[in-house]
mmCIF file of C-alpha atoms in Angstrom:
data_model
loop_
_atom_site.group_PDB
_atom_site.id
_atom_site.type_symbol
_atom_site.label_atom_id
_atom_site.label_comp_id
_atom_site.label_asym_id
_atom_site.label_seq_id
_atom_site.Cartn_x
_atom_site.Cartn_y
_atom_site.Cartn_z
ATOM 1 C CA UNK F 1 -14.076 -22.685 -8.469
ATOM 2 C CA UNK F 2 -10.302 -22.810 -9.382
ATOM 3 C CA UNK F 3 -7.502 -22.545 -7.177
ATOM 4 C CA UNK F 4 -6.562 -19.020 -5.837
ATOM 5 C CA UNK F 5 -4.213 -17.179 -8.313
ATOM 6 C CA UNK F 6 -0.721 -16.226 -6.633
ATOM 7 C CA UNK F 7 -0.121 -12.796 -5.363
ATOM 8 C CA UNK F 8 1.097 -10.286 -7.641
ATOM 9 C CA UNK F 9 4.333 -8.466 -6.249
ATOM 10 C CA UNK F 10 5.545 -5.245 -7.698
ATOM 11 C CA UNK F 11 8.061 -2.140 -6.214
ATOM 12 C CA UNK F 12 5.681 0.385 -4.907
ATOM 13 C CA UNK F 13 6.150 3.211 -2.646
ATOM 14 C CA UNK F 14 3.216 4.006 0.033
ATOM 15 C CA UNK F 15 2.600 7.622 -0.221
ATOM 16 C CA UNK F 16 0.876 10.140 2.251
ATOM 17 C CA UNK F 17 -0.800 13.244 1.238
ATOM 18 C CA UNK F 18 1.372 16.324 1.073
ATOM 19 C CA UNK F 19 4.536 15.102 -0.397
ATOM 20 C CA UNK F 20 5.356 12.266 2.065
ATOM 21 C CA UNK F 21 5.810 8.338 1.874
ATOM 22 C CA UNK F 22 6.102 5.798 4.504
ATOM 23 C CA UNK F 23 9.389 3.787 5.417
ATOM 24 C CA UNK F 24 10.629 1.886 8.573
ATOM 25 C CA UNK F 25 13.388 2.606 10.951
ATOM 26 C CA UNK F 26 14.466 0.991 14.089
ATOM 27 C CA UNK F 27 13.649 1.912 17.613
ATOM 28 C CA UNK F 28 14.340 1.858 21.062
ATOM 29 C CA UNK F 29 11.721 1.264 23.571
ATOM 30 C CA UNK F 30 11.253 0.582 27.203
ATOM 31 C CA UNK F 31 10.671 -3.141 25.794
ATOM 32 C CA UNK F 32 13.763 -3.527 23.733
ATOM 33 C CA UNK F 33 14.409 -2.889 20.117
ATOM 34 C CA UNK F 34 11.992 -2.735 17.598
ATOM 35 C CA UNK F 35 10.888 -1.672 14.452
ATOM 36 C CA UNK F 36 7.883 1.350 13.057
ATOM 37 C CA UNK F 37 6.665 2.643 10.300
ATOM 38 C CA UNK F 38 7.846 6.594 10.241
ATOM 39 C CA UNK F 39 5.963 9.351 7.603
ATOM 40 C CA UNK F 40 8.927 11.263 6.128
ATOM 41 C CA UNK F 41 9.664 14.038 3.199
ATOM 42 C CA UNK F 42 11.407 11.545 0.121
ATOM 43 C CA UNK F 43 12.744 12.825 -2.695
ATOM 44 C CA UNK F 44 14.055 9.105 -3.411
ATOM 45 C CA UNK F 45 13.511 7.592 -6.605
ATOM 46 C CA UNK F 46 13.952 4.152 -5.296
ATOM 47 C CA UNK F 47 11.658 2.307 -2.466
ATOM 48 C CA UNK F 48 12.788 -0.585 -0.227
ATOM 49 C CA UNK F 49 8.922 -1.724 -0.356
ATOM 50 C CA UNK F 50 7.573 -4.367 -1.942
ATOM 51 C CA UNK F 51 3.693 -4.599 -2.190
ATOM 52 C CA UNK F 52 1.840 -8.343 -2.894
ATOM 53 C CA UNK F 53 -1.435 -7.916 -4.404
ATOM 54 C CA UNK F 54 -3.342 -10.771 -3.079
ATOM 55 C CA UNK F 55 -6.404 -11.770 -4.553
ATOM 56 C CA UNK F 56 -10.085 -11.703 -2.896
ATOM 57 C CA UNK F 57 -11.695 -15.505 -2.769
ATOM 58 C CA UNK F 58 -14.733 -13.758 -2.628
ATOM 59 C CA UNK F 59 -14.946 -11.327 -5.155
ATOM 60 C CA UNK F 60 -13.117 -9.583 -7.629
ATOM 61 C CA UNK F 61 -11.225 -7.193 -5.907
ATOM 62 C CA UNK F 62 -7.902 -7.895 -3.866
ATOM 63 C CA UNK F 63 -5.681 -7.190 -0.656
ATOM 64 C CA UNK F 64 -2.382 -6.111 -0.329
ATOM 65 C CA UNK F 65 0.105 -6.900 2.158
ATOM 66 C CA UNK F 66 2.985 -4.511 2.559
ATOM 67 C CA UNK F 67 7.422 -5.720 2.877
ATOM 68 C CA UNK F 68 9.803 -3.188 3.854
ATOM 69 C CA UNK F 69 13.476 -3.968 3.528
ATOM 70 C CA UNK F 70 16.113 -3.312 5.750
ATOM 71 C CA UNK F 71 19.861 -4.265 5.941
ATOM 72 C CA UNK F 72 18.692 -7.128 3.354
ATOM 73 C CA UNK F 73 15.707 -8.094 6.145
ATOM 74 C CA UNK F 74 12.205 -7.982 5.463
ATOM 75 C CA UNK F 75 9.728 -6.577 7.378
ATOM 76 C CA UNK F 76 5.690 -7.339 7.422
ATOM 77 C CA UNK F 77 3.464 -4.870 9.519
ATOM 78 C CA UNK F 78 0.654 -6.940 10.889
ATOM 79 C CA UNK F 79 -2.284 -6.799 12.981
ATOM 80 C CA UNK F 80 -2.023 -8.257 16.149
ATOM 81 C CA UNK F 81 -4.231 -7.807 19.685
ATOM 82 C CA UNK F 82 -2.353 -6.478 22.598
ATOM 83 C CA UNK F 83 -2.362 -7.642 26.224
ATOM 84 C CA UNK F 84 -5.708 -5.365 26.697
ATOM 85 C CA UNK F 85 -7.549 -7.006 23.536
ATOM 86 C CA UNK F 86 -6.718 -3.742 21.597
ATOM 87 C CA UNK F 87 -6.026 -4.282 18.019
ATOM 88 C CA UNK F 88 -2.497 -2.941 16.999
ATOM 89 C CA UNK F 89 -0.224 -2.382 14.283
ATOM 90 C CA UNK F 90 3.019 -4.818 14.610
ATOM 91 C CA UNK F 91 6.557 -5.029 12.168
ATOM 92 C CA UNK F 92 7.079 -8.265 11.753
ATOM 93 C CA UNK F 93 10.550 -9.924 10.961
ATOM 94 C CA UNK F 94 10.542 -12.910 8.708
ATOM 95 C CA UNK F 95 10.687 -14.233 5.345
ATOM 96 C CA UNK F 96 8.161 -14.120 2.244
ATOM 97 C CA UNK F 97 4.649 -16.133 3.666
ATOM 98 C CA UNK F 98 3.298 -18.911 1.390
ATOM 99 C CA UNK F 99 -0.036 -17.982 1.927
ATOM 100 C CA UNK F 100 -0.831 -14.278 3.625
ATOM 101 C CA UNK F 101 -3.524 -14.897 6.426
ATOM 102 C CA UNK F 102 -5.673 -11.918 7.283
ATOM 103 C CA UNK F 103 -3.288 -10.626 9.670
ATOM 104 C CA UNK F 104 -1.130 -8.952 6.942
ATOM 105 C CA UNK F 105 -3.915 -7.634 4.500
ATOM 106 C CA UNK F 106 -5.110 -4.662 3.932
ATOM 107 C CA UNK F 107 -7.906 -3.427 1.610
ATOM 108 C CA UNK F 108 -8.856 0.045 -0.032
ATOM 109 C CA UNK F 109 -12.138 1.503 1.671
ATOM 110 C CA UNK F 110 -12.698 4.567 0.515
ATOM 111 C CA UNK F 111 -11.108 7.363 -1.708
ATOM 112 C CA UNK F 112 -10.823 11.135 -2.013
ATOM 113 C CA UNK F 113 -9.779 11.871 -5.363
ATOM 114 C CA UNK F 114 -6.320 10.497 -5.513
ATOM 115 C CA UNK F 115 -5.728 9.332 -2.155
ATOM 116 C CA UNK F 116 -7.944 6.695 0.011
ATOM 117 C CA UNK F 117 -8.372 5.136 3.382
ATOM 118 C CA UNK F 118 -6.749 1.624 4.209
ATOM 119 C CA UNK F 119 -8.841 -1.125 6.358
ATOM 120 C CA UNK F 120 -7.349 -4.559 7.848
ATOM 121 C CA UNK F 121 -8.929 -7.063 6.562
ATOM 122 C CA UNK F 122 -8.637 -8.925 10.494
ATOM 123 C CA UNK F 123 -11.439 -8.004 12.075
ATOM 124 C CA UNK F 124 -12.310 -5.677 13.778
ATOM 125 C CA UNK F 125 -11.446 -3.533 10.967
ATOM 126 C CA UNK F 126 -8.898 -0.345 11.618
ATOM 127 C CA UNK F 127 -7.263 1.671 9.631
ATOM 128 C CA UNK F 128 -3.680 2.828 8.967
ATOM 129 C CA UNK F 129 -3.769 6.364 10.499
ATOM 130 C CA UNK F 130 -0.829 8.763 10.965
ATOM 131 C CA UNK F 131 -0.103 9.933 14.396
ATOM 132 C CA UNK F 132 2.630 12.770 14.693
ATOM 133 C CA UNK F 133 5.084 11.052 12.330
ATOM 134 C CA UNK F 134 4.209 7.572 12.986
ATOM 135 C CA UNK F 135 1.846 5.340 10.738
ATOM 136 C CA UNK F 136 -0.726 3.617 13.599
ATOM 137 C CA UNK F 137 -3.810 1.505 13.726
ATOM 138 C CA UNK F 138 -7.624 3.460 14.716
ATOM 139 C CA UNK F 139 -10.630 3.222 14.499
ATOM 140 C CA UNK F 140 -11.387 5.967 12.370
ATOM 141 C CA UNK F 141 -10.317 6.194 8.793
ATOM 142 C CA UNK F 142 -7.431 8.444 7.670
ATOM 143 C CA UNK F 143 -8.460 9.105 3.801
ATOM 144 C CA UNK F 144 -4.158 10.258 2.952
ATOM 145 C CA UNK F 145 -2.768 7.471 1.784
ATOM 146 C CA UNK F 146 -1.814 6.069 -1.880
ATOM 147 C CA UNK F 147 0.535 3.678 -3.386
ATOM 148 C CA UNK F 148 1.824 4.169 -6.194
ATOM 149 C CA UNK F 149 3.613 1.686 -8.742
ATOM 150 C CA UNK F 150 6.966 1.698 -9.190
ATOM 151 C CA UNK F 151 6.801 -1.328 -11.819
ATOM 152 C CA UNK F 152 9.291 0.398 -15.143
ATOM 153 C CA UNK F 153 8.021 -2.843 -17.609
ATOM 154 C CA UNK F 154 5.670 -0.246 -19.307
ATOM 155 C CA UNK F 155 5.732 -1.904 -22.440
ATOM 156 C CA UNK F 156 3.572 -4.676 -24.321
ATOM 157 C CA UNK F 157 3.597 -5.405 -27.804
ATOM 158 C CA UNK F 158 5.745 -2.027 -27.979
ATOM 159 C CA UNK F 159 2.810 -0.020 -27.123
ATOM 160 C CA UNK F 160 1.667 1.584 -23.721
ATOM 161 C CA UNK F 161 -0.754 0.080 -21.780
ATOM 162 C CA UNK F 162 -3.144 1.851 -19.282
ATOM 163 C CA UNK F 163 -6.122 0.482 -16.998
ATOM 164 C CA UNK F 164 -7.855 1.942 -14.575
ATOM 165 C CA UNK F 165 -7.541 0.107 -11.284
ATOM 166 C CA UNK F 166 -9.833 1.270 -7.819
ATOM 167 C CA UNK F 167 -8.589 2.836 -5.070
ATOM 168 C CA UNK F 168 -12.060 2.298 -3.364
ATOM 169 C CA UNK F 169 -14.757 2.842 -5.868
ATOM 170 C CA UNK F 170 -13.981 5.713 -7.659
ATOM 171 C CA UNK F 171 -15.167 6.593 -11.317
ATOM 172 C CA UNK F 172 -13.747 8.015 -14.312
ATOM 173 C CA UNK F 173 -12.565 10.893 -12.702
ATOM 174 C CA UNK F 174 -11.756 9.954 -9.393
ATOM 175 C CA UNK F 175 -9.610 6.524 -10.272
ATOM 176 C CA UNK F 176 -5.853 6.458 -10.888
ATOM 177 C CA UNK F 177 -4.337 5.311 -13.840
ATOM 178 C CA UNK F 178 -1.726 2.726 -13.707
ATOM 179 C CA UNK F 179 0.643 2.590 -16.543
ATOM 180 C CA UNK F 180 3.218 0.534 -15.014
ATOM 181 C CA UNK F 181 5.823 3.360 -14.573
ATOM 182 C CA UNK F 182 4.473 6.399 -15.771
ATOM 183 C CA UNK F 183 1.786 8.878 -15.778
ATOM 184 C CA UNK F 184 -1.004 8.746 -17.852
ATOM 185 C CA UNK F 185 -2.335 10.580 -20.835
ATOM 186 C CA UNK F 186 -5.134 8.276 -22.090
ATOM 187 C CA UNK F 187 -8.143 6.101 -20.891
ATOM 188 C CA UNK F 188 -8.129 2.617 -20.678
ATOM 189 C CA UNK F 189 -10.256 2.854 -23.886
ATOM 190 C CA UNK F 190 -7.530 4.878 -25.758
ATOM 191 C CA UNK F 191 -9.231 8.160 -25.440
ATOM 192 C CA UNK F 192 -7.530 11.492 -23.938
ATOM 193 C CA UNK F 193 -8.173 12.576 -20.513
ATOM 194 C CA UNK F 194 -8.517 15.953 -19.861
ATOM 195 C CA UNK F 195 -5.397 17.549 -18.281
ATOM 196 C CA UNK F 196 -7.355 18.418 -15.134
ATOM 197 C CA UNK F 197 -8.340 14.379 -15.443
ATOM 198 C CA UNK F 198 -4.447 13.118 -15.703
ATOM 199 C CA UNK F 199 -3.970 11.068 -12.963
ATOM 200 C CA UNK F 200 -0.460 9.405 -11.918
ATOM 201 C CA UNK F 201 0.512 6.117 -11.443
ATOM 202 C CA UNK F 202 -1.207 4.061 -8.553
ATOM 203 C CA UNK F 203 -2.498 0.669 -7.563
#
């Protein structure tokens, strides 16, 4: 077995069902300062998150682990255990990881049409979940979220290239189509999609 390819980093902005996306702001708790992921109507064309596609050692498929950027500092939510052994979602301050331990990943696990559930990859599993207008850790999955590519190099060999990519398991008419920047109007095999079958842009 070779060595581990590196992680594949692109702009990407983590969407929630109904017109929202996910971005961080600071807050003020009984403990201090800190940081959360908020859910918030965005009309902006520009993100301030980078997403790392890290691949699986044992399969195929891969992770991702999620940077926001703030005042030119980055910030990694993780999942960490609390004083009562309950598994919790954490912003983390610090710089780029050289290798992204379990604590940061997070993995498609299922999909409804467009938009899918995300699992840790730490065990025990949770999923991102939204909670009034925060993004939390439970135990149940929250089947809302997407992320979609903000990558504009659209071009090779001056033509447009398109390939389906999961978001869980989906099938021809369930996957999204990533075409690094825009939406899609073909299959991966060159063929037209249906306009009821167009799909946007998503990892």
């Amino acid at each position: 077995m070779g060595p581990t390819p590196a992680p594949e980093s692109m702009c990407a902005r983590l969407e929630i069902e109904g017109g929202k996306s996910a971005n961080i702001k600071p807050r003020r708790t009984s403990q201090g300062r800190s940081h959360q992921i908020i859910v918030e109507h965005s009309q902006r064309k520009k993100s301030n998150l980078t997403v790392y596609k890290v691949p699986n050692n044992k399969d195929k498929t891969f992770h991702m682990a999620f940077c926001f950027e703030l005042k030119k500092k980055k910030y990694f939510p993780v999942v960490e255990k609390d004083s009562k052994k309950k598994m919790k979602l954490e912003i983390q301050a610090q710089s780029e990881p050289k290798m992204f331990s379990d604590r940061f990943l997070f993995r498609w696990a299922d999909h409804n049409n467009e938009y899918g559930s995300l699992c840790s990859v730490a065990d025990p599993s949770q999923y991102l979940h939204v909670l009034d207008k925060d993004v939390i850790l439970m135990p149940k999955p929250y089947s809302g979220f997407r992320v979609r590519n903000l990558d504009t190099k659209i071009y090779k060999s001056k033509r447009l290239v398109c390939r389906t990519v999961g978001c869980g398991k989906g099938t021809k008419g369930t996957q999204g189509m990533q075409c690094r920047g825009r939406s899609c109007s073909g299959g991966a095999t060159g063929g037209r999609w249906k306009t009821s079958e167009k799909k946007k842009c998503m990892i």
